[in-house]
CSV table of C-alpha atoms in Angstrom, one decimal:
chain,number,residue,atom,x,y,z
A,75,UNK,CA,-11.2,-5.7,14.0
A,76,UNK,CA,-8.3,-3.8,11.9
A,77,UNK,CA,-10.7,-3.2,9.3
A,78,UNK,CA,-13.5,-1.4,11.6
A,79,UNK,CA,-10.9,0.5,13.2
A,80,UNK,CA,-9.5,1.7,9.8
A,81,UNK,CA,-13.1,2.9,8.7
A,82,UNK,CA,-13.7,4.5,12.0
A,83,UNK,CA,-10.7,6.9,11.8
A,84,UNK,CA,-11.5,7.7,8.2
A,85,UNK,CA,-14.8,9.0,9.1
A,86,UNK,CA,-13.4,10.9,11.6
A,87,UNK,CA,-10.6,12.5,9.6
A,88,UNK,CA,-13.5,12.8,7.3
A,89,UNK,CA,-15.2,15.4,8.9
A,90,UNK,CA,-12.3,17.4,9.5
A,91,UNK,CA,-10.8,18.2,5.7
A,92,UNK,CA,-7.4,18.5,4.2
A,93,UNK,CA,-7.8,22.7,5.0
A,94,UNK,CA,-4.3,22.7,6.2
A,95,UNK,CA,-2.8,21.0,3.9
A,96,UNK,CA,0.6,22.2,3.0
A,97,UNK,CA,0.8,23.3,-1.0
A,98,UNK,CA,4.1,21.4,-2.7
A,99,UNK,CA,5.5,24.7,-3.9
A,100,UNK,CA,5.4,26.5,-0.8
A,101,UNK,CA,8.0,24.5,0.8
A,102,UNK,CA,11.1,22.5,0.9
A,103,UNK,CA,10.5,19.2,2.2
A,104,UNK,CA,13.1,18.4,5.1
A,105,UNK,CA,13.7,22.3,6.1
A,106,UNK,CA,11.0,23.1,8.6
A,107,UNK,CA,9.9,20.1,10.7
A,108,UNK,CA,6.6,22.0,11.6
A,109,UNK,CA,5.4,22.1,8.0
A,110,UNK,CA,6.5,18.7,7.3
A,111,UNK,CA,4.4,17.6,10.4
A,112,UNK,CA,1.0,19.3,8.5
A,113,UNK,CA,2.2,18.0,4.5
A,114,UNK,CA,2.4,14.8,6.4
A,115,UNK,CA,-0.9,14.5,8.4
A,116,UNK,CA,-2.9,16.0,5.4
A,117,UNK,CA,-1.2,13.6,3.2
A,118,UNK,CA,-2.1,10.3,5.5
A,119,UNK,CA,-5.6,12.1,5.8
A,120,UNK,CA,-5.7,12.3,2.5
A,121,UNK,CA,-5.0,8.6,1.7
A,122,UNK,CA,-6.7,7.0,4.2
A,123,UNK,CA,-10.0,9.1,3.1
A,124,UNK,CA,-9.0,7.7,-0.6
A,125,UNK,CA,-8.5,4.3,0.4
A,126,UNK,CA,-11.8,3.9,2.3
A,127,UNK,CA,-13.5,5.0,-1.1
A,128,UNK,CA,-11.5,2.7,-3.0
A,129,UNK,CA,-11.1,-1.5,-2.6
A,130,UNK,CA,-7.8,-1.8,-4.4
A,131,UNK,CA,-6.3,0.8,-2.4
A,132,UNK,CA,-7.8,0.1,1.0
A,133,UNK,CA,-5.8,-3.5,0.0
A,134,UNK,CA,-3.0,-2.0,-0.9
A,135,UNK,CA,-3.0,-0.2,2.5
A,136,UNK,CA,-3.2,-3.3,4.5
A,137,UNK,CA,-0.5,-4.8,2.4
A,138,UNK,CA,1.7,-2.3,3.5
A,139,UNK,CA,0.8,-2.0,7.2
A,140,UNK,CA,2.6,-5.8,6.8
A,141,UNK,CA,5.9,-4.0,5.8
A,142,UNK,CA,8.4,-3.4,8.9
A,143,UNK,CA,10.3,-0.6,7.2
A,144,UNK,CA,7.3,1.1,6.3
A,145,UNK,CA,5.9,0.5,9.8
A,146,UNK,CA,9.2,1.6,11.3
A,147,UNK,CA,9.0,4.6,9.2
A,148,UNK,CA,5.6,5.9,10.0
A,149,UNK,CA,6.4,4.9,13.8
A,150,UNK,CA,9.3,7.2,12.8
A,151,UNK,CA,7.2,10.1,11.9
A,152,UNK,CA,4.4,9.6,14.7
A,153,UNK,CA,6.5,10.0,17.5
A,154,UNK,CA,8.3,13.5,16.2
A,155,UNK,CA,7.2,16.3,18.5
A,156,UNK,CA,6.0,18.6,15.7
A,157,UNK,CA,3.8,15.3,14.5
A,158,UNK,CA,2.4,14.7,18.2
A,159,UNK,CA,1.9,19.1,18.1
A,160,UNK,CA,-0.3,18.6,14.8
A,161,UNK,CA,-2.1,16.0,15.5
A,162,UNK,CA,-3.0,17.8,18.9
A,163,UNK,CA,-4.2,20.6,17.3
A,164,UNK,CA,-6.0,18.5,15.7
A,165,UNK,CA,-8.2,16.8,18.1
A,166,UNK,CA,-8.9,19.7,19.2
A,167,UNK,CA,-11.2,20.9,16.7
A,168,UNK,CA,-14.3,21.2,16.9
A,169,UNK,CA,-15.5,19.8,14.0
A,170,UNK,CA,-13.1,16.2,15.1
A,171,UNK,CA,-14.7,16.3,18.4
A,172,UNK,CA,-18.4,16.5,17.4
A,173,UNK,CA,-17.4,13.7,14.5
A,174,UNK,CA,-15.7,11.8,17.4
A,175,UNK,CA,-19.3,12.3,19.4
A,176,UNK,CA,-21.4,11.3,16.3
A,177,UNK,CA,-19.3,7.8,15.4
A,178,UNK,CA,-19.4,6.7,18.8
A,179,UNK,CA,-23.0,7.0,18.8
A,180,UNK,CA,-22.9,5.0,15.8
A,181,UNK,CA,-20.9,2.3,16.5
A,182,UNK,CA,-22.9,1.6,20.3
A,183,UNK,CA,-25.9,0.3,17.3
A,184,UNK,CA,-24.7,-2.9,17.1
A,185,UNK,CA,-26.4,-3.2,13.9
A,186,UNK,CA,-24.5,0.0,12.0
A,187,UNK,CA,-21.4,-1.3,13.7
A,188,UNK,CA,-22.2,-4.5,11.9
A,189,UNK,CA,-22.8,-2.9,8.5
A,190,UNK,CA,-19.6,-1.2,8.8
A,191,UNK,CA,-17.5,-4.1,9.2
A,192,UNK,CA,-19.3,-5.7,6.3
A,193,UNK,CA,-18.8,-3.2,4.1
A,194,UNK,CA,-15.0,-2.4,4.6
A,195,UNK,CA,-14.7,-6.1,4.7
A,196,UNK,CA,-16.4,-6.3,1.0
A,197,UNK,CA,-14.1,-3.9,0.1
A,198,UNK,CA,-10.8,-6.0,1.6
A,199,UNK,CA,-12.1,-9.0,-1.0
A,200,UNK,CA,-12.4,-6.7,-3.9
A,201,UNK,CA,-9.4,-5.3,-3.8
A,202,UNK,CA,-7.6,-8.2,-2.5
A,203,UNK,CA,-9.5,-9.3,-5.8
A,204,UNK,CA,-8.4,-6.5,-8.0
A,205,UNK,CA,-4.4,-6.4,-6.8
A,206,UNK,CA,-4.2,-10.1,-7.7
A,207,UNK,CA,-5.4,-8.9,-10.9
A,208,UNK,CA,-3.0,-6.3,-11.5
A,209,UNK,CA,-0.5,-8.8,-10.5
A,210,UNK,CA,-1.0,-11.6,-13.0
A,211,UNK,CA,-1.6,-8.7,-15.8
A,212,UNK,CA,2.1,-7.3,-15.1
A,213,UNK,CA,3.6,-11.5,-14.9
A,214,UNK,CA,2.0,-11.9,-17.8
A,215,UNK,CA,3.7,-8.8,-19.7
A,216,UNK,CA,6.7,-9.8,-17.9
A,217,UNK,CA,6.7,-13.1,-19.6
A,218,UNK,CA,5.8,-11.6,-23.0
A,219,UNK,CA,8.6,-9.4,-23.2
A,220,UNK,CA,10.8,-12.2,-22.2
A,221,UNK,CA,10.4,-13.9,-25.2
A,222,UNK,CA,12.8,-11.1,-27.3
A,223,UNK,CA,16.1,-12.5,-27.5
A,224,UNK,CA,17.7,-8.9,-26.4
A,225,UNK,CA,15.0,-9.0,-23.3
A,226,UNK,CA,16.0,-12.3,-22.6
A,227,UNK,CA,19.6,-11.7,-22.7
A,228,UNK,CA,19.8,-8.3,-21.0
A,229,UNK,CA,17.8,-10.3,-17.8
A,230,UNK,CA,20.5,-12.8,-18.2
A,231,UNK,CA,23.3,-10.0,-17.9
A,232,UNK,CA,22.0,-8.6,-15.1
A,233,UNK,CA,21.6,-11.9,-13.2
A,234,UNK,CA,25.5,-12.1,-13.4
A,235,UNK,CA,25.7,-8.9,-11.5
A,236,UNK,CA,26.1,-9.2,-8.0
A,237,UNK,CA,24.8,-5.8,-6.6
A,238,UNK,CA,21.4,-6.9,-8.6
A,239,UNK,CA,21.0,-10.2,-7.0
A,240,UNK,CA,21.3,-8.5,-4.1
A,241,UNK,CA,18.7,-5.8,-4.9
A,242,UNK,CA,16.5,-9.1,-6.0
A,243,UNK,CA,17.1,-10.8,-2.8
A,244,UNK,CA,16.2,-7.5,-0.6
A,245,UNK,CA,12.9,-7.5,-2.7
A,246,UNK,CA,11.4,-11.0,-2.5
A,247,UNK,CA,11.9,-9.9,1.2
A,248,UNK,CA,9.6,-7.0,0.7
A,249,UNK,CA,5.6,-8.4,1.7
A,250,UNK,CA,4.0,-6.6,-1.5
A,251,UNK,CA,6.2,-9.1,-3.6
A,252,UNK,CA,4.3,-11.8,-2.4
A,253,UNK,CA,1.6,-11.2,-4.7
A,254,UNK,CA,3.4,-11.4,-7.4
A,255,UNK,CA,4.7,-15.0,-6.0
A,256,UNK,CA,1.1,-15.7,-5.9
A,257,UNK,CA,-0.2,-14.6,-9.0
A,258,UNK,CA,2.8,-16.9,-10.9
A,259,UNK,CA,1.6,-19.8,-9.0
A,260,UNK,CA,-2.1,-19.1,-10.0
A,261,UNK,CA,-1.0,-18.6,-14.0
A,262,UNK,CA,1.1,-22.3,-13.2
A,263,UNK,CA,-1.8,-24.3,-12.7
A,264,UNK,CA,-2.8,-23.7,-16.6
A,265,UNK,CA,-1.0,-26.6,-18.7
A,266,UNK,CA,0.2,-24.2,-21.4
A,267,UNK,CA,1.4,-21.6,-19.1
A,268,UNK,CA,3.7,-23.5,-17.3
A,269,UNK,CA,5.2,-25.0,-20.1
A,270,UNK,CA,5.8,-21.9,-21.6
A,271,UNK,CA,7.5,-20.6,-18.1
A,272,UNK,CA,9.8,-24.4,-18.3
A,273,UNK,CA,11.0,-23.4,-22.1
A,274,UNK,CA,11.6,-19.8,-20.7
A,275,UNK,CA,13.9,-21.4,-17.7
A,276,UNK,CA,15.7,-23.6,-19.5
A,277,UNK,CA,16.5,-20.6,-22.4
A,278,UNK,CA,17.5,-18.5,-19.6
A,279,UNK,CA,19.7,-20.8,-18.1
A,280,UNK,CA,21.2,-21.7,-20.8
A,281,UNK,CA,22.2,-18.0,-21.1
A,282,UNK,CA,23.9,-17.8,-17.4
């Protein structure tokens, strides 16, 4: 039920705004903790509010709560005392308590709880839909520009470095990478694809 919890706090938040937002230029990031506690909870606000209007996003979102350093991070930031203040404030509104008042009514309809989850779940497959996309568009260009001999051997330079394999390593770790994995396999099950990735190996090996 990840997905009707997600759209449940987003019409919460919903009702409340972004009126405390914290302007860019009126701070330092990092100097006063209270402020960073208000940039940061208008900023999640902000992009959970986004990625309920918005499949790819809402995909993205999910693709990161899969992350442990981003988790880690945010787990990070939740349990900071000028984060717990913030967000205490903000229940406290009374605009988030009537919202609070007027989902719950909502979701005790079994039938608008039901056409909640099918919505946000829609949205999951387009965007899952749409990333997958974006994916095989950016292997594809990838693969292009690997067919210039300086592309080719600049990859091949770096591959020699240490320090990048072990940047390369640390991100095929990272979940996100995955769909890049994915899309690859997808483009290998055309014929003319995958022979064109073989030729590419072998060229590139030949370069190590």
């Amino acid at each position: 039920m990840k997905v009707l919890s997600l759209f449940t706090t987003t019409a919460l938040l919903s009702a409340v705004g972004l009126s405390s937002a914290v302007k860019e230029d009126e701070y330092v990031y990092g100097k006063d903790p209270r402020k960073d506690a208000e940039y940061d909870v208008s900023m999640g606000m902000a992009g959970i509010q986004q990625a309920a209007k918005d499949p790819k996003l809402l995909a993205q979102l999910f693709q990161d709560m899969q992350d442990p350093e981003l988790m880690a991070e945010a787990k990070k930031m939740m349990e900071s005392p000028d984060w717990k203040k913030k967000m205490k404030d903000l229940t406290n509104d009374k605009a988030f308590k009537a919202n609070i008042d007027n989902v719950k009514k909502t979701m005790e309809d079994p039938n608008e709880a039901a056409k909640m989850q099918a919505k946000m779940e829609h949205m999951m497959k387009t965007g899952n839909k749409e990333l997958h996309a974006d994916a095989k568009d950016t292997m594809a260009t990838a693969m292009e520009a690997m067919n210039d001999p300086a592309t080719m051997a600049e990859a091949a330079r770096m591959m020699k470095d240490p320090q990048f394999q072990q940047q390369l390593a640390q991100m095929a770790k990272d979940p996100s990478f995955k769909k890049y994995v994915n899309a690859m396999q997808d483009m290998m099950q055309d014929p003319t694809t995958k022979r064109q990735m073989d030729q590419m190996a072998d060229s590139f090996r030949s370069q190590l």
